[in-house]
PDB file of C-alpha atoms in Angstrom:
ATOM      1  CA  MET A   1      -7.191 -17.747  -0.560  1.00 29.00           C
ATOM      2  CA  ARG A   2      -4.217 -14.663  -1.428  1.00 32.00           C
ATOM      3  CA  PRO A   3      -1.065 -14.683   0.942  1.00 31.00           C
ATOM      4  CA  GLY A   4      -0.166 -12.435   3.515  1.00 35.00           C
ATOM      5  CA  VAL A   5       0.790  -9.200   3.855  1.00 38.00           C
ATOM      6  CA  SER A   6       4.431  -9.563   5.391  1.00 38.00           C
ATOM      7  CA  ASN A   7       6.236  -6.223   6.282  1.00 44.00           C
ATOM      8  CA  GLY A   8       9.851  -8.092   5.376  1.00 42.00           C
ATOM      9  CA  SER A   9      11.730 -11.557   4.107  1.00 40.00           C
ATOM     10  CA  ASN A  10      12.686 -11.887   7.357  1.00 45.00           C
ATOM     11  CA  SER A  11       9.532 -11.248   9.281  1.00 43.00           C
ATOM     12  CA  PRO A  12       6.725 -14.194   9.997  1.00 43.00           C
ATOM     13  CA  ARG A  13       4.140 -14.476   7.889  1.00 41.00           C
ATOM     14  CA  LYS A  14       1.053 -12.756   8.605  1.00 55.00           C
ATOM     15  CA  LYS A  15      -1.860 -13.353   8.013  1.00 59.00           C
ATOM     16  CA  ALA A  16      -3.741 -13.685   4.707  1.00 61.00           C
ATOM     17  CA  ILE A  17      -6.325 -11.289   3.692  1.00 74.00           C
ATOM     18  CA  ASN A  18      -9.024 -12.407   1.767  1.00 82.00           C
ATOM     19  CA  LEU A  19     -10.597  -8.885   0.628  1.00 93.00           C
ATOM     20  CA  ASN A  20     -11.112  -7.573  -3.327  1.00 94.00           C
ATOM     21  CA  ARG A  21     -10.889  -3.688  -2.533  1.00 97.00           C
ATOM     22  CA  LEU A  22     -10.834  -1.038   0.657  1.00 97.00           C
ATOM     23  CA  PHE A  23     -12.365   2.264   0.630  1.00 98.00           C
ATOM     24  CA  VAL A  24     -11.772   4.307   3.562  1.00 98.00           C
ATOM     25  CA  ILE A  25     -13.351   7.569   3.940  1.00 98.00           C
ATOM     26  CA  ILE A  26     -11.191  10.561   5.574  1.00 97.00           C
ATOM     27  CA  PRO A  27     -12.453  13.695   6.887  1.00 96.00           C
ATOM     28  CA  ALA A  28     -10.077  16.323   7.541  1.00 94.00           C
ATOM     29  CA  ILE A  29     -12.575  18.913   8.888  1.00 87.00           C
ATOM     30  CA  GLY A  30     -11.989  21.216  11.476  1.00 70.00           C
ATOM     31  CA  LEU A  31     -10.223  24.101  13.190  1.00 55.00           C
ATOM     32  CA  GLY A  32      -7.249  23.774  15.531  1.00 46.00           C
ATOM     33  CA  THR A  33      -9.092  26.013  18.644  1.00 43.00           C
ATOM     34  CA  LYS A  34      -8.252  23.237  20.966  1.00 48.00           C
ATOM     35  CA  VAL A  35      -4.232  23.174  20.006  1.00 45.00           C
ATOM     36  CA  ASP A  36      -4.490  27.342  19.043  1.00 46.00           C
ATOM     37  CA  VAL A  37      -4.367  26.982  15.901  1.00 51.00           C
ATOM     38  CA  ASP A  38      -5.808  29.402  13.341  1.00 54.00           C
ATOM     39  CA  ASN A  39      -6.725  26.583  10.410  1.00 61.00           C
ATOM     40  CA  ASN A  40      -7.915  23.690  10.405  1.00 73.00           C
ATOM     41  CA  ARG A  41      -5.548  21.544  12.231  1.00 85.00           C
ATOM     42  CA  VAL A  42      -5.618  18.851   9.779  1.00 91.00           C
ATOM     43  CA  PHE A  43      -2.516  21.427   8.113  1.00 92.00           C
ATOM     44  CA  ILE A  44      -0.465  21.846  11.831  1.00 92.00           C
ATOM     45  CA  ASP A  45       2.981  21.795  11.055  1.00 90.00           C
ATOM     46  CA  VAL A  46       4.415  17.403  13.283  1.00 90.00           C
ATOM     47  CA  ASP A  47       8.283  17.694  12.427  1.00 91.00           C
ATOM     48  CA  GLY A  48       8.325  18.784   9.024  1.00 92.00           C
ATOM     49  CA  VAL A  49       5.680  16.891   7.922  1.00 94.00           C
ATOM     50  CA  SER A  50       1.382  18.072   7.778  1.00 94.00           C
ATOM     51  CA  VAL A  51      -1.273  16.198  10.101  1.00 95.00           C
ATOM     52  CA  ILE A  52      -2.714  15.441   6.984  1.00 96.00           C
ATOM     53  CA  GLU A  53      -0.242  13.854   5.603  1.00 97.00           C
ATOM     54  CA  ARG A  54       0.932  11.518   8.014  1.00 96.00           C
ATOM     55  CA  THR A  55      -2.066  10.111   7.902  1.00 97.00           C
ATOM     56  CA  LEU A  56      -2.597   9.171   3.917  1.00 97.00           C
ATOM     57  CA  ASN A  57       1.123   8.896   4.288  1.00 97.00           C
ATOM     58  CA  ALA A  58       0.299   6.090   6.761  1.00 97.00           C
ATOM     59  CA  PHE A  59      -2.563   4.271   4.304  1.00 98.00           C
ATOM     60  CA  LYS A  60       0.224   4.875   0.964  1.00 97.00           C
ATOM     61  CA  VAL A  61       2.449   2.465   3.329  1.00 97.00           C
ATOM     62  CA  PHE A  62      -0.950   0.099   3.958  1.00 97.00           C
ATOM     63  CA  GLY A  63      -2.312   0.191   0.365  1.00 96.00           C
ATOM     64  CA  GLU A  64       1.908  -1.643  -1.057  1.00 96.00           C
ATOM     65  CA  GLU A  65       0.922  -3.767   1.455  1.00 95.00           C
ATOM     66  CA  LEU A  66      -2.677  -5.146   0.365  1.00 95.00           C
ATOM     67  CA  SER A  67      -1.353  -4.459  -3.197  1.00 95.00           C
ATOM     68  CA  LYS A  68       1.012  -7.811  -2.366  1.00 94.00           C
ATOM     69  CA  ALA A  69      -1.385  -9.232  -1.992  1.00 91.00           C
ATOM     70  CA  GLY A  70      -4.488  -8.671  -4.676  1.00 94.00           C
ATOM     71  CA  THR A  71      -5.875  -6.106  -2.580  1.00 96.00           C
ATOM     72  CA  THR A  72      -6.640  -2.094  -3.399  1.00 97.00           C
ATOM     73  CA  LEU A  73      -7.322   0.634  -1.693  1.00 97.00           C
ATOM     74  CA  ARG A  74      -9.207   4.271  -2.122  1.00 97.00           C
ATOM     75  CA  ALA A  75      -9.813   6.772  -0.439  1.00 98.00           C
ATOM     76  CA  VAL A  76     -11.868   9.481  -0.432  1.00 98.00           C
ATOM     77  CA  ILE A  77     -11.050  12.402   1.716  1.00 98.00           C
ATOM     78  CA  VAL A  78     -13.875  15.396   3.529  1.00 97.00           C
ATOM     79  CA  THR A  79     -12.378  18.597   3.757  1.00 95.00           C
ATOM     80  CA  ASP A  80     -13.906  22.012   4.756  1.00 93.00           C
ATOM     81  CA  GLU A  81     -14.537  23.502   1.168  1.00 93.00           C
ATOM     82  CA  ALA A  82     -12.306  26.675   1.472  1.00 92.00           C
ATOM     83  CA  TYR A  83      -9.577  23.098   2.000  1.00 94.00           C
ATOM     84  CA  VAL A  84     -10.898  21.378  -0.880  1.00 96.00           C
ATOM     85  CA  TYR A  85      -8.318  22.352  -3.444  1.00 96.00           C
ATOM     86  CA  LYS A  86      -5.432  23.003  -1.101  1.00 95.00           C
ATOM     87  CA  ILE A  87      -6.106  19.154   0.179  1.00 96.00           C
ATOM     88  CA  ASN A  88      -6.300  18.407  -3.609  1.00 97.00           C
ATOM     89  CA  GLY A  89      -2.641  19.639  -4.923  1.00 97.00           C
ATOM     90  CA  ILE A  90      -1.174  17.862  -2.007  1.00 96.00           C
ATOM     91  CA  CYS A  91      -2.399  14.693  -3.331  1.00 97.00           C
ATOM     92  CA  ARG A  92      -1.067  15.486  -6.849  1.00 96.00           C
ATOM     93  CA  TYR A  93       1.934  16.090  -5.445  1.00 96.00           C
ATOM     94  CA  LYS A  94       2.310  14.341  -3.033  1.00 96.00           C
ATOM     95  CA  LYS A  95       1.273  10.748  -5.339  1.00 96.00           C
ATOM     96  CA  TYR A  96      -1.795   9.450  -2.648  1.00 97.00           C
ATOM     97  CA  THR A  97      -3.561   7.946  -5.891  1.00 97.00           C
ATOM     98  CA  PHE A  98      -5.724   5.925  -4.206  1.00 98.00           C
ATOM     99  CA  VAL A  99      -7.130   9.335  -3.384  1.00 98.00           C
ATOM    100  CA  GLN A 100     -10.261   9.238  -5.762  1.00 97.00           C
ATOM    101  CA  SER A 101     -11.977  12.462  -4.557  1.00 97.00           C
ATOM    102  CA  VAL A 102     -11.737  15.437  -1.946  1.00 97.00           C
ATOM    103  CA  VAL A 103     -15.349  17.067  -1.264  1.00 97.00           C
ATOM    104  CA  SER A 104     -16.933  19.107   0.892  1.00 95.00           C
ATOM    105  CA  GLY A 105     -18.486  17.833   4.105  1.00 93.00           C
ATOM    106  CA  GLY A 106     -21.279  19.373   6.318  1.00 91.00           C
ATOM    107  CA  GLN A 107     -21.821  21.291  10.043  1.00 88.00           C
ATOM    108  CA  THR A 108     -21.234  18.434  11.946  1.00 90.00           C
ATOM    109  CA  ARG A 109     -19.070  15.439  11.664  1.00 90.00           C
ATOM    110  CA  MET A 110     -21.743  13.103  10.318  1.00 93.00           C
ATOM    111  CA  GLU A 111     -22.912  15.024   8.144  1.00 95.00           C
ATOM    112  CA  SER A 112     -19.501  15.428   6.355  1.00 95.00           C
ATOM    113  CA  VAL A 113     -19.392  11.104   6.806  1.00 95.00           C
ATOM    114  CA  TRP A 114     -22.508  11.385   5.517  1.00 96.00           C
ATOM    115  CA  LYS A 115     -20.909  14.109   2.074  1.00 96.00           C
ATOM    116  CA  GLY A 116     -18.312  11.119   1.442  1.00 97.00           C
ATOM    117  CA  ILE A 117     -20.552   7.847   1.694  1.00 96.00           C
ATOM    118  CA  GLU A 118     -21.792   9.920  -1.096  1.00 97.00           C
ATOM    119  CA  ALA A 119     -18.580  11.505  -3.059  1.00 97.00           C
ATOM    120  CA  MET A 120     -17.800   7.055  -2.904  1.00 96.00           C
ATOM    121  CA  SER A 121     -21.013   6.025  -4.425  1.00 96.00           C
ATOM    122  CA  GLU A 122     -20.843   8.413  -7.406  1.00 96.00           C
ATOM    123  CA  LEU A 123     -17.443   7.006  -8.084  1.00 96.00           C
ATOM    124  CA  PRO A 124     -17.108   4.561 -11.317  1.00 94.00           C
ATOM    125  CA  PHE A 125     -16.879   1.716  -8.912  1.00 95.00           C
ATOM    126  CA  PRO A 126     -18.797   1.791  -6.052  1.00 96.00           C
ATOM    127  CA  PRO A 127     -18.892  -0.202  -2.896  1.00 95.00           C
ATOM    128  CA  THR A 128     -20.342  -3.359  -2.644  1.00 94.00           C
ATOM    129  CA  ASP A 129     -20.818  -6.038   0.191  1.00 91.00           C
ATOM    130  CA  ASP A 130     -18.067  -7.879  -0.950  1.00 92.00           C
ATOM    131  CA  ASP A 131     -15.628  -5.005   0.041  1.00 95.00           C
ATOM    132  CA  VAL A 132     -14.692  -3.404   3.364  1.00 96.00           C
ATOM    133  CA  VAL A 133     -15.297   0.884   3.705  1.00 96.00           C
ATOM    134  CA  PHE A 134     -13.648   2.269   6.710  1.00 97.00           C
ATOM    135  CA  ILE A 135     -13.465   5.584   8.527  1.00 97.00           C
ATOM    136  CA  HIS A 136     -10.898   6.765   9.746  1.00 97.00           C
ATOM    137  CA  ASP A 137     -10.758  10.786  10.911  1.00 95.00           C
ATOM    138  CA  GLY A 138      -7.926  12.764   9.180  1.00 95.00           C
ATOM    139  CA  ASN A 139      -6.522  14.091  12.222  1.00 93.00           C
ATOM    140  CA  ARG A 140      -5.146  10.876  13.899  1.00 93.00           C
ATOM    141  CA  CYS A 141      -1.793  10.505  12.108  1.00 94.00           C
ATOM    142  CA  LEU A 142      -0.672   7.764  14.527  1.00 92.00           C
ATOM    143  CA  ILE A 143      -2.675   5.080  12.794  1.00 93.00           C
ATOM    144  CA  ASP A 144      -0.326   1.358  12.277  1.00 93.00           C
ATOM    145  CA  GLU A 145      -0.606  -0.592  10.225  1.00 94.00           C
ATOM    146  CA  GLU A 146      -1.185  -3.557  12.731  1.00 93.00           C
ATOM    147  CA  THR A 147      -4.551  -1.591  14.076  1.00 94.00           C
ATOM    148  CA  LEU A 148      -5.058  -1.374  10.018  1.00 95.00           C
ATOM    149  CA  GLU A 149      -4.550  -4.617   9.618  1.00 94.00           C
ATOM    150  CA  ARG A 150      -6.515  -5.899  12.628  1.00 93.00           C
ATOM    151  CA  CYS A 151      -9.847  -3.746  11.338  1.00 95.00           C
ATOM    152  CA  ILE A 152     -10.198  -5.578   7.884  1.00 94.00           C
ATOM    153  CA  GLU A 153      -9.982  -8.675   9.447  1.00 93.00           C
ATOM    154  CA  GLY A 154     -12.782  -7.850  12.259  1.00 93.00           C
ATOM    155  CA  ALA A 155     -14.076  -6.242   9.239  1.00 93.00           C
ATOM    156  CA  LEU A 156     -14.729  -9.701   7.893  1.00 92.00           C
ATOM    157  CA  GLN A 157     -15.447 -11.508   9.894  1.00 91.00           C
ATOM    158  CA  HIS A 158     -18.059  -9.254  11.860  1.00 91.00           C
ATOM    159  CA  GLU A 159     -19.364  -6.991   9.685  1.00 82.00           C
ATOM    160  CA  ILE A 160     -18.660  -3.802  11.828  1.00 90.00           C
ATOM    161  CA  VAL A 161     -16.423  -2.895  13.696  1.00 93.00           C
ATOM    162  CA  ALA A 162     -13.710   0.156  16.118  1.00 92.00           C
ATOM    163  CA  ALA A 163     -10.565   0.115  17.173  1.00 91.00           C
ATOM    164  CA  ALA A 164      -9.820   0.886  20.163  1.00 85.00           C
ATOM    165  CA  VAL A 165      -6.685   0.734  22.130  1.00 79.00           C
ATOM    166  CA  SER A 166      -5.788   0.284  25.983  1.00 78.00           C
ATOM    167  CA  ALA A 167      -6.420   2.950  29.051  1.00 74.00           C
ATOM    168  CA  ASN A 168      -3.817   2.638  31.653  1.00 67.00           C
ATOM    169  CA  LYS A 169      -4.698   0.047  34.331  1.00 66.00           C
ATOM    170  CA  THR A 170      -7.113   2.739  36.742  1.00 69.00           C
ATOM    171  CA  ILE A 171      -9.843   5.287  35.624  1.00 65.00           C
ATOM    172  CA  SER A 172      -9.384   7.905  39.598  1.00 68.00           C
ATOM    173  CA  GLN A 173     -13.102   8.644  39.552  1.00 68.00           C
ATOM    174  CA  SER A 174     -13.287  12.156  42.021  1.00 67.00           C
ATOM    175  CA  GLN A 175     -15.869  13.493  44.109  1.00 67.00           C
ATOM    176  CA  ALA A 176     -16.656  16.290  46.464  1.00 62.00           C
ATOM    177  CA  LYS A 177     -18.462  15.775  50.075  1.00 58.00           C
ATOM    178  CA  PRO A 178     -21.004  18.501  50.327  1.00 59.00           C
ATOM    179  CA  GLU A 179     -20.061  21.328  53.172  1.00 60.00           C
ATOM    180  CA  SER A 180     -16.376  20.111  52.639  1.00 53.00           C
ATOM    181  CA  THR A 181     -13.078  20.743  50.284  1.00 50.00           C
ATOM    182  CA  THR A 182     -12.065  17.253  50.345  1.00 51.00           C
ATOM    183  CA  VAL A 183     -11.907  15.240  47.362  1.00 49.00           C
ATOM    184  CA  GLU A 184     -12.585  11.248  47.609  1.00 53.00           C
ATOM    185  CA  VAL A 185     -10.437  10.308  45.363  1.00 51.00           C
ATOM    186  CA  GLN A 186     -11.298   6.197  44.068  1.00 55.00           C
ATOM    187  CA  GLU A 187      -9.781   3.769  41.403  1.00 55.00           C
ATOM    188  CA  LYS A 188     -11.144   1.407  39.759  1.00 56.00           C
ATOM    189  CA  PRO A 189     -10.045  -1.354  36.731  1.00 57.00           C
ATOM    190  CA  VAL A 190     -10.082  -1.113  33.820  1.00 52.00           C
ATOM    191  CA  GLU A 191     -11.491  -3.021  31.701  1.00 53.00           C
ATOM    192  CA  GLU A 192     -10.255  -4.826  28.441  1.00 50.00           C
ATOM    193  CA  PRO A 193     -11.340  -2.408  25.729  1.00 47.00           C
ATOM    194  CA  VAL A 194     -14.198  -3.311  22.861  1.00 42.00           C
ATOM    195  CA  GLU A 195     -12.752  -3.819  19.686  1.00 43.00           C
ATOM    196  CA  GLU A 196     -15.819  -4.864  17.909  1.00 41.00           C
ATOM    197  CA  VAL A 197     -18.507  -3.315  17.807  1.00 43.00           C
ATOM    198  CA  VAL A 198     -21.630  -3.760  15.987  1.00 41.00           C
ATOM    199  CA  ASP A 199     -24.563  -1.642  14.242  1.00 45.00           C
ATOM    200  CA  GLU A 200     -26.632  -2.186  11.896  1.00 50.00           C
ATOM    201  CA  ASP A 201     -28.339   0.299  11.196  1.00 49.00           C
ATOM    202  CA  VAL A 202     -24.514   2.459   9.978  1.00 46.00           C
ATOM    203  CA  TRP A 203     -24.255  -0.670   8.304  1.00 46.00           C
ATOM    204  CA  SER A 204     -26.952  -0.566   6.271  1.00 51.00           C
ATOM    205  CA  ALA A 205     -26.333   3.431   5.668  1.00 49.00           C
ATOM    206  CA  VAL A 206     -23.617   1.762   4.014  1.00 49.00           C
ATOM    207  CA  ARG A 207     -24.312  -1.040   2.065  1.00 51.00           C
ATOM    208  CA  GLY A 208     -26.693   1.348  -0.050  1.00 53.00           C
ATOM    209  CA  MET A 209     -23.867   3.305  -1.317  1.00 50.00           C
ATOM    210  CA  GLY A 210     -24.239   1.351  -4.624  1.00 46.00           C
ATOM    211  CA  ASN A 211     -23.937  -2.377  -5.851  1.00 44.00           C
ATOM    212  CA  ALA A 212     -21.494  -1.695  -9.065  1.00 42.00           C
ATOM    213  CA  GLU A 213     -19.495  -4.712 -10.318  1.00 40.00           C
ATOM    214  CA  GLN A 214     -15.699  -4.110 -10.354  1.00 36.00           C
TER     215      GLN A 214
END
């Protein structure tokens, strides 16, 4: 078993991650209509740093920690065709060396993820059944190390997992009564979030990416 990833000499020892390689498909596609911007929202400036850079910074730091335990990080970014060159430039300038390829996506999120799977299968040493493959939305730039670690641990145990966060303690449902402006509000307790979701169809698609050995 490899030594666990450490976040500091005075920090408690983390659970060991026995993994050779982690691959990540990062869809970075979409107009910023929800946040009232004209271009791809991954380029929105957040306190001087773009969304896509914050996402890649999170994985860069995580990859550096993984390397201490012998795990290699590799990523493929999928973006709008018009922004492939721009994101390639960001990766070179910021030295995101774990990014292996930047490719154009499809018309839908599902098509874009599939483009990422195809690009990953064309890498010199594509994923095998012994590796873990993440799919992470490039707009989700606040991803933290603990969540990523738990996803790896879950994937090693269950093969398919999905990250989830707790909602508020209650969710309000409202429904207007017929012929009345009165709204009836009913509060229901929120169940615990599902942390691990198994989907054999998705796993079968990822498995077909390649069987090359490292």
